[in-house]
Short mmCIF file of C-alpha atoms and ligand atoms in Angstrom, two decimals:
data_model
loop_
_atom_site.label_atom_id
_atom_site.label_comp_id
_atom_site.label_asym_id
_atom_site.label_seq_id
_atom_site.Cartn_x
_atom_site.Cartn_y
_atom_site.Cartn_z
CA MET A 1 0.00 0.00 0.00
CA SER A 2 1.41 3.39 -0.98
CA LYS A 3 0.07 6.55 0.53
CA PRO A 4 -1.90 8.87 -1.75
CA SER A 5 0.20 11.28 -3.79
CA THR A 6 -0.82 14.63 -2.43
CA LEU A 7 0.56 17.69 -4.16
CA ALA A 8 2.77 18.39 -1.13
CA SER A 9 4.49 15.01 -1.24
CA LEU A 10 4.94 15.26 -5.01
CA VAL A 11 6.67 18.62 -4.51
CA VAL A 12 8.96 17.17 -1.81
CA ASP A 13 9.97 14.35 -4.18
CA ALA A 14 10.53 16.75 -7.08
CA ILE A 15 12.81 19.02 -5.02
CA GLN A 16 14.73 16.07 -3.56
CA SER A 17 15.34 14.65 -7.02
CA VAL A 18 17.18 17.90 -7.84
CA VAL A 19 18.98 18.95 -4.63
CA GLY A 20 19.17 15.78 -2.54
CA SER A 21 17.75 15.14 0.89
CA SER A 22 18.09 18.58 2.50
CA ALA A 23 18.94 22.15 1.56
CA VAL A 24 18.64 25.69 2.91
CA LEU A 25 16.98 28.46 0.90
CA HIS A 26 20.08 30.39 -0.10
CA GLU A 27 23.66 30.50 1.15
CA PRO A 28 26.74 32.38 -0.02
CA ARG A 29 30.04 30.67 -0.83
CA PHE A 30 33.50 32.24 -0.63
CA ASN A 31 35.59 30.22 -3.07
CA GLY A 32 37.58 33.01 -4.71
CA ASN A 33 39.89 35.79 -3.55
CA GLU A 34 37.84 36.73 -0.46
CA TRP A 35 40.50 35.76 2.12
CA LYS A 36 43.29 37.34 0.09
CA TYR A 37 41.54 40.69 -0.35
CA LEU A 38 40.38 40.78 3.29
CA LYS A 39 43.96 40.18 4.42
CA GLU A 40 45.13 43.03 2.19
CA CYS A 41 42.56 45.27 3.92
CA LEU A 42 43.73 44.33 7.40
CA ASP A 43 47.43 44.55 6.52
CA SER A 44 46.91 48.00 5.01
CA THR A 45 44.76 49.18 8.02
CA PHE A 46 42.26 50.56 5.49
CA VAL A 47 39.22 48.74 6.86
CA SER A 48 36.76 51.61 6.91
CA SER A 49 35.05 53.94 4.48
CA VAL A 50 38.13 54.89 2.44
CA GLY A 51 40.27 52.41 0.54
CA LYS A 52 41.21 50.97 -2.80
CA PHE A 53 38.62 48.19 -2.74
CA VAL A 54 35.75 50.68 -2.49
CA ASP A 55 36.95 52.44 -5.64
CA ARG A 56 37.66 49.14 -7.37
CA PHE A 57 34.27 47.64 -6.46
CA GLU A 58 32.56 50.73 -7.91
CA SER A 59 34.50 50.58 -11.17
CA ASP A 60 34.07 46.79 -11.46
CA LEU A 61 30.32 47.19 -10.96
CA ALA A 62 30.19 49.98 -13.54
CA ALA A 63 32.04 47.78 -16.04
CA TYR A 64 29.77 44.81 -15.33
CA THR A 65 26.41 46.62 -15.39
CA GLY A 66 27.28 49.18 -18.05
CA ALA A 67 26.20 51.99 -15.71
CA LYS A 68 28.44 55.04 -16.10
CA HIS A 69 28.57 55.77 -12.37
CA VAL A 70 28.34 53.66 -9.21
CA VAL A 71 28.30 54.79 -5.57
CA ALA A 72 28.82 51.95 -3.08
CA VAL A 73 26.79 52.21 0.14
CA VAL A 74 26.13 50.25 3.33
CA ASN A 75 23.03 48.39 2.15
CA GLY A 76 20.35 48.23 -0.51
CA THR A 77 17.84 50.12 1.60
CA SER A 78 20.16 53.14 1.93
CA ALA A 79 20.83 52.93 -1.82
CA LEU A 80 17.08 53.18 -2.44
CA HIS A 81 16.68 55.98 0.09
CA VAL A 82 19.29 58.13 -1.62
CA ALA A 83 18.16 57.09 -5.13
CA LEU A 84 14.67 58.40 -4.33
CA GLN A 85 16.12 61.69 -3.11
CA MET A 86 18.15 61.93 -6.33
CA ALA A 87 14.88 61.52 -8.23
CA GLY A 88 13.46 64.54 -6.38
CA VAL A 89 11.16 62.69 -3.97
CA LYS A 90 10.14 65.10 -1.20
CA PRO A 91 8.02 64.96 1.95
CA ASP A 92 4.32 64.52 1.15
CA ASP A 93 4.93 63.21 -2.38
CA GLU A 94 3.51 59.84 -3.39
CA VAL A 95 5.70 57.15 -4.94
CA LEU A 96 4.27 54.23 -6.92
CA ILE A 97 5.75 50.88 -5.83
CA PRO A 98 4.61 47.28 -6.25
CA ALA A 99 2.53 45.78 -3.42
CA LEU A 100 4.49 42.57 -4.00
CA THR A 101 7.98 43.51 -2.80
CA PHE A 102 10.30 43.34 0.19
CA VAL A 103 9.47 45.94 2.85
CA ALA A 104 12.66 47.93 2.11
CA THR A 105 11.07 49.45 -1.01
CA ALA A 106 8.22 50.93 1.05
CA ASN A 107 10.49 51.90 3.94
CA ALA A 108 12.84 53.87 1.66
CA VAL A 109 9.85 55.90 0.41
CA ASN A 110 8.82 56.50 4.01
CA TYR A 111 12.34 57.66 5.00
CA CYS A 112 11.92 60.46 2.43
CA GLY A 113 8.73 61.57 4.19
CA ALA A 114 6.80 60.37 1.15
CA ILE A 115 3.83 58.00 0.90
CA PRO A 116 3.97 54.64 -0.91
CA HIS A 117 1.14 54.11 -3.41
CA PHE A 118 0.73 50.44 -4.20
CA VAL A 119 0.56 48.99 -7.69
CA ASP A 120 -0.50 45.55 -8.98
CA SER A 121 1.81 42.96 -10.55
CA GLU A 122 1.46 40.91 -13.70
CA GLU A 123 1.77 37.15 -13.67
CA ARG A 124 4.25 36.96 -16.56
CA THR A 125 7.01 38.91 -14.74
CA LEU A 126 5.75 39.07 -11.10
CA GLY A 127 6.52 42.81 -11.35
CA ILE A 128 4.49 45.94 -12.12
CA GLY A 129 2.08 45.47 -15.02
CA PRO A 130 2.29 48.65 -17.13
CA GLN A 131 -1.05 48.29 -18.93
CA ALA A 132 -3.19 48.04 -15.80
CA LEU A 133 -1.14 50.81 -14.18
CA ARG A 134 -1.66 53.11 -17.18
CA GLU A 135 -5.43 52.62 -17.07
CA TYR A 136 -5.46 53.26 -13.33
CA LEU A 137 -3.40 56.46 -13.60
CA GLN A 138 -5.64 57.71 -16.42
CA ASP A 139 -8.56 57.41 -14.00
CA VAL A 140 -7.15 58.71 -10.75
CA THR A 141 -4.58 61.35 -11.75
CA GLU A 142 -4.44 64.62 -13.63
CA THR A 143 -1.55 66.71 -14.89
CA ARG A 144 -1.05 70.02 -13.09
CA ASN A 145 1.94 72.24 -13.97
CA GLY A 146 3.60 69.30 -15.70
CA GLN A 147 3.26 67.10 -12.59
CA CYS A 148 1.20 63.99 -11.99
CA VAL A 149 -1.34 64.71 -9.23
CA ASN A 150 -3.48 62.13 -7.41
CA LYS A 151 -6.98 63.66 -7.70
CA ALA A 152 -8.18 61.96 -4.50
CA THR A 153 -5.35 63.13 -2.22
CA GLY A 154 -4.12 66.23 -4.07
CA ARG A 155 -0.55 65.01 -3.66
CA VAL A 156 2.09 64.91 -6.41
CA ILE A 157 3.01 61.40 -7.55
CA ARG A 158 6.72 61.93 -8.08
CA ALA A 159 8.22 58.60 -9.03
CA LEU A 160 7.63 55.00 -10.03
CA VAL A 161 9.80 52.21 -8.57
CA PRO A 162 9.59 48.88 -10.40
CA MET A 163 11.24 45.92 -8.67
CA HIS A 164 12.64 42.93 -10.57
CA THR A 165 11.19 40.13 -8.48
CA PHE A 166 13.54 37.25 -7.60
CA GLY A 167 15.73 38.47 -10.49
CA HIS A 168 13.07 38.47 -13.23
CA PRO A 169 13.02 41.76 -15.18
CA VAL A 170 9.74 43.70 -15.36
CA ASP A 171 8.37 44.87 -18.71
CA ILE A 172 10.71 47.83 -18.44
CA GLU A 173 9.80 49.29 -21.84
CA GLY A 174 6.13 49.37 -20.88
CA VAL A 175 7.05 50.88 -17.53
CA MET A 176 9.21 53.55 -19.17
CA ALA A 177 6.34 54.54 -21.47
CA VAL A 178 4.15 55.05 -18.37
CA THR A 179 6.78 57.20 -16.65
CA ARG A 180 7.14 59.34 -19.80
CA ASP A 181 3.39 59.80 -20.32
CA PHE A 182 2.64 60.58 -16.66
CA HIS A 183 5.70 62.73 -15.85
CA LEU A 184 7.13 60.32 -13.30
CA ALA A 185 10.77 59.78 -12.37
CA LEU A 186 11.89 56.16 -12.86
CA VAL A 187 13.88 54.64 -9.98
CA GLU A 188 14.63 50.91 -10.25
CA ASP A 189 14.77 48.66 -7.22
CA ALA A 190 17.31 46.27 -8.76
CA ALA A 191 18.27 44.81 -5.36
CA GLU A 192 17.48 41.26 -6.52
CA SER A 193 18.61 41.53 -10.13
CA LEU A 194 22.39 41.82 -10.36
CA GLY A 195 23.18 39.84 -13.52
CA SER A 196 19.69 40.22 -15.05
CA THR A 197 19.15 41.96 -18.38
CA TYR A 198 16.35 43.18 -20.63
CA GLN A 199 17.32 43.01 -24.31
CA GLY A 200 20.95 42.94 -23.30
CA HIS A 201 20.85 45.93 -20.95
CA HIS A 202 21.42 45.47 -17.25
CA MET A 203 18.52 46.09 -14.84
CA GLY A 204 18.92 49.29 -12.85
CA THR A 205 20.31 51.20 -15.86
CA PHE A 206 16.98 52.08 -17.49
CA GLY A 207 15.80 54.66 -15.00
CA LEU A 208 17.27 57.88 -13.72
CA VAL A 209 18.87 55.86 -10.95
CA GLY A 210 18.88 52.27 -9.68
CA ALA A 211 19.64 50.49 -6.40
CA LEU A 212 21.52 47.21 -5.91
CA SER A 213 21.89 45.10 -2.74
CA PHE A 214 24.72 42.81 -1.60
CA ASN A 215 23.07 41.52 1.55
CA GLY A 216 24.02 38.02 2.70
CA ASN A 217 21.08 36.38 0.91
CA LYS A 218 21.54 38.13 -2.46
CA ILE A 219 23.26 36.65 -5.54
CA ILE A 220 26.63 38.00 -4.39
CA THR A 221 27.33 39.45 -0.97
CA THR A 222 29.55 41.98 0.78
CA GLY A 223 28.14 40.99 4.17
CA GLY A 224 25.95 44.07 4.07
CA GLY A 225 26.16 46.42 1.14
CA GLY A 226 24.45 48.18 -1.71
CA ALA A 227 25.07 50.49 -4.63
CA ILE A 228 23.46 53.42 -6.39
CA ILE A 229 23.88 53.16 -10.16
CA THR A 230 23.21 55.93 -12.70
CA ASN A 231 24.33 57.26 -16.06
CA ASP A 232 23.97 60.86 -14.88
CA PRO A 233 27.29 62.36 -13.68
CA VAL A 234 25.61 65.15 -11.71
CA LEU A 235 23.32 62.76 -9.81
CA ALA A 236 26.28 60.46 -9.13
CA LYS A 237 28.25 63.32 -7.64
CA ARG A 238 25.33 64.38 -5.45
CA ALA A 239 24.75 60.78 -4.34
CA LYS A 240 28.40 60.38 -3.36
CA HIS A 241 28.30 63.68 -1.45
CA LEU A 242 25.07 62.85 0.38
CA THR A 243 26.26 59.34 1.35
CA THR A 244 29.56 60.64 2.77
CA THR A 245 28.08 63.07 5.36
CA ALA A 246 27.91 65.91 2.77
CA LYS A 247 31.45 66.94 3.68
CA ILE A 248 33.14 69.51 1.48
CA PRO A 249 36.57 68.08 0.58
CA HIS A 250 39.27 69.94 2.52
CA GLY A 251 42.62 69.08 4.07
CA TRP A 252 41.35 69.38 7.65
CA ASP A 253 38.21 71.51 8.03
CA TYR A 254 34.88 69.82 8.82
CA VAL A 255 32.45 71.69 6.60
CA HIS A 256 29.18 69.94 5.74
CA ASP A 257 26.77 71.79 3.45
CA LYS A 258 23.65 69.67 4.09
CA VAL A 259 22.30 66.97 6.36
CA GLY A 260 24.14 64.05 4.83
CA TYR A 261 24.26 60.36 5.70
CA ASN A 262 27.01 58.03 6.84
CA TYR A 263 26.13 55.49 4.16
CA ARG A 264 29.58 54.81 2.63
CA LEU A 265 30.46 51.12 2.15
CA PRO A 266 33.51 50.14 4.26
CA ASN A 267 36.61 48.93 2.42
CA ILE A 268 36.45 45.57 4.17
CA ASN A 269 32.99 44.92 2.72
CA ALA A 270 34.06 46.16 -0.70
CA ALA A 271 37.00 43.72 -0.61
CA LEU A 272 34.49 40.87 -0.28
CA GLY A 273 32.47 42.40 -3.09
CA CYS A 274 35.45 42.53 -5.49
CA ALA A 275 36.15 38.84 -4.87
CA GLN A 276 32.48 37.87 -5.20
CA LEU A 277 31.99 39.84 -8.40
CA GLU A 278 34.88 37.92 -9.99
CA GLN A 279 32.76 34.77 -9.54
CA LEU A 280 29.43 36.14 -10.73
CA VAL A 281 29.52 34.67 -14.23
CA GLY A 282 29.99 31.16 -12.82
CA ILE A 283 27.26 31.74 -10.22
CA LEU A 284 24.82 32.82 -12.95
CA GLU A 285 25.58 29.67 -14.98
CA ALA A 286 25.01 27.47 -11.92
CA LYS A 287 21.71 29.21 -11.14
CA ARG A 288 20.52 28.66 -14.70
CA ARG A 289 21.42 24.96 -14.56
CA LEU A 290 19.50 24.65 -11.29
CA PHE A 291 16.49 26.32 -12.91
CA GLU A 292 16.62 23.86 -15.83
CA ARG A 293 16.78 20.88 -13.48
CA TYR A 294 13.82 22.16 -11.44
CA GLN A 295 11.87 22.90 -14.59
CA ASP A 296 12.42 19.35 -15.79
CA SER A 297 11.57 17.86 -12.40
CA PHE A 298 8.36 19.89 -11.99
CA SER A 299 7.18 19.33 -15.58
CA LYS A 300 5.64 16.08 -14.30
CA ILE A 301 3.34 17.87 -11.82
CA SER A 302 0.46 19.53 -13.63
CA GLN A 303 -0.67 21.83 -10.77
CA VAL A 304 2.60 23.76 -10.52
CA SER A 305 5.18 25.44 -12.71
CA ILE A 306 8.62 26.95 -12.23
CA MET A 307 8.93 30.67 -12.86
CA VAL A 308 10.63 31.21 -16.25
CA GLU A 309 12.44 34.40 -17.29
CA PRO A 310 10.22 36.71 -19.39
CA VAL A 311 10.73 36.72 -23.20
CA GLY A 312 13.60 38.97 -24.30
CA CYS A 313 15.16 38.89 -20.82
CA MET A 314 17.94 37.09 -19.01
CA SER A 315 17.07 36.47 -15.38
CA ASN A 316 19.80 35.85 -12.82
CA TYR A 317 17.50 33.17 -11.33
CA TRP A 318 18.46 34.40 -7.86
CA LEU A 319 15.59 32.62 -6.08
CA GLN A 320 13.88 29.74 -7.85
CA THR A 321 10.12 30.13 -7.62
CA LEU A 322 7.37 27.56 -7.72
CA VAL A 323 4.01 28.91 -8.94
CA LEU A 324 0.90 26.96 -7.88
CA ASP A 325 -2.02 27.13 -10.29
CA ASP A 326 -5.26 28.90 -9.28
CA PHE A 327 -6.91 25.68 -8.16
CA SER A 328 -4.01 24.66 -5.91
CA ALA A 329 -3.56 27.93 -4.00
CA ASP A 330 -5.17 26.29 -0.96
CA GLN A 331 -2.27 23.79 -0.94
CA LYS A 332 0.38 26.45 -0.26
CA ASN A 333 0.64 25.90 3.47
CA ALA A 334 0.62 22.11 3.06
CA VAL A 335 3.51 22.39 0.58
CA LEU A 336 5.44 24.77 2.88
CA THR A 337 4.93 22.46 5.84
CA ALA A 338 5.83 19.25 4.03
CA THR A 339 8.97 20.68 2.43
CA ASN A 340 10.30 22.35 5.59
CA ASP A 341 9.50 19.22 7.66
CA ALA A 342 11.52 17.22 5.13
CA GLY A 343 14.56 19.51 5.61
CA LEU A 344 14.00 21.39 2.36
CA MET A 345 13.84 25.07 3.20
CA THR A 346 11.10 26.81 1.25
CA ARG A 347 9.48 30.17 1.89
CA PRO A 348 6.34 32.01 0.76
CA ALA A 349 6.58 35.34 -1.04
CA TRP A 350 6.33 38.44 1.18
CA MET A 351 3.10 39.56 2.79
CA LEU A 352 1.82 42.33 0.50
CA MET A 353 2.80 45.84 1.59
CA HIS A 354 -0.74 47.19 1.97
CA ARG A 355 -1.39 44.57 4.68
CA LEU A 356 1.54 45.68 6.87
CA GLU A 357 0.68 47.77 9.91
CA PRO A 358 2.65 50.91 8.92
CA TYR A 359 1.21 50.94 5.39
CA LEU A 360 -2.47 50.07 5.98
CA LYS A 361 -3.73 53.53 5.07
CA CYS A 362 -1.64 54.10 1.95
CA PRO A 363 -3.31 54.65 -1.43
CA LYS A 364 -3.47 51.66 -3.76
CA MET A 365 -4.99 50.39 -6.97
CA GLU A 366 -6.95 47.14 -7.14
CA LEU A 367 -4.40 44.36 -6.57
CA PRO A 368 -6.00 41.16 -7.95
CA VAL A 369 -2.84 39.68 -9.45
CA ALA A 370 -0.57 40.50 -6.49
CA GLU A 371 -3.19 39.07 -4.11
CA SER A 372 -3.42 35.90 -6.15
CA LEU A 373 0.38 35.55 -6.44
CA GLU A 374 0.72 36.04 -2.70
CA GLN A 375 -1.25 32.78 -2.28
CA ARG A 376 0.66 30.86 -4.96
CA LEU A 377 4.41 31.66 -4.85
CA ILE A 378 6.93 29.46 -3.04
CA ASN A 379 10.69 30.01 -3.17
CA LEU A 380 12.77 26.83 -3.41
CA PRO A 381 16.33 26.01 -2.30
CA SER A 382 18.42 28.15 -4.66
CA SER A 383 22.09 28.18 -3.60
CA ASP A 384 24.39 28.08 -6.60
CA TYR A 385 26.42 25.12 -5.28
CA LEU A 386 23.44 22.73 -5.20
CA LEU A 387 24.34 21.17 -8.57
C1 LIG B 1 17.22 42.98 -0.40
C2 LIG B 1 16.26 43.96 -0.92
C3 LIG B 1 16.35 45.34 -0.63
C4 LIG B 1 17.23 45.94 0.41
O1 LIG B 1 18.48 45.52 0.51
P1 LIG B 1 19.27 45.48 1.92
O2 LIG B 1 20.68 45.41 1.41
O3 LIG B 1 18.83 44.26 2.63
O4 LIG B 1 18.99 46.75 2.64
C5 LIG B 1 15.48 46.21 -1.25
N1 LIG B 1 14.53 45.78 -2.08
C6 LIG B 1 14.38 44.48 -2.37
C7 LIG B 1 13.31 44.08 -3.31
C8 LIG B 1 15.22 43.53 -1.79
O5 LIG B 1 15.03 42.23 -2.07
#
């Protein structure tokens, strides 16, 4: 007698056939020059916010992403915070962000004194759907003095922040058309998408400014870290100034011309970043192989699919994502329980932003797709060394 094949036990078997008997969700590996560069930092005494690895990490990132300018900072959230300021976001503005994102996107808007305004996703990319957003903005906004104004609140909607979910690029061309037509600044939350491209161009380089993250769970890590990327030399200079306490360069005088931030990435973290970035191409290949193995393994289970990169895009496949079909959404918790009980670490997508206590009263469009995805997305073990 065999026990009935519930969806949950089928998923456990399918994951185990790819990764073996147990696996965590995502773990970094330090197989390159990490120790060597860290030792150089310690030997030189340059462990803090000045040093050759900070400059090198910025130029290596610029070369890799194709962005003309990079400012390395202490984490992805601070990168977003300053990126939004660079885009002109001011207190009492509204900023359009996806409801389906990590809380940092909403928090960064809040740090500017602005109000997040939540936008729906589309199933194909998991990110902002430009067509539904366009129709919504046509209804609820009007143009006053060349600015997009929310008719219900009277506030200016200053910027739009698409996020490339789990590494999958949004329909960035559609999003750019919306920002052009509605006079919005485009700031990309590219925290999850280092190594992802849309028609050959790196995510984070389409907008005025983009934010990257190198947190411990991201595709490469500096411990904690982030970067502001932009093609605009003036914005880059302002971002560097603002993230280094707004100090006017001088031999010894402490003159600060605004309220700046101590957001500069320490050299010791940048040293890790340089070594990790050297390994990114191999990491991306391993992630893609893992995706292909999962796709093959899950092709035998009709109620689920593995998230595939959108057409015309290269995803970094940072976190592999299982998508339950509409009729199996009620199995999500059973699948999470069975996989975690079996030693296979899986996680649901984030709780949507408009359900979080600090953001309950924020404006939002109808969110049918995000609300459905919230019930149907499960991240699978995704470390690059699994195969
Ligand atoms: C990780 C992440 C951030 C923030 O990065 P930290 O380095 O953790 O501050 C921002 N947005 C998204 C979508 C992220 O996944």
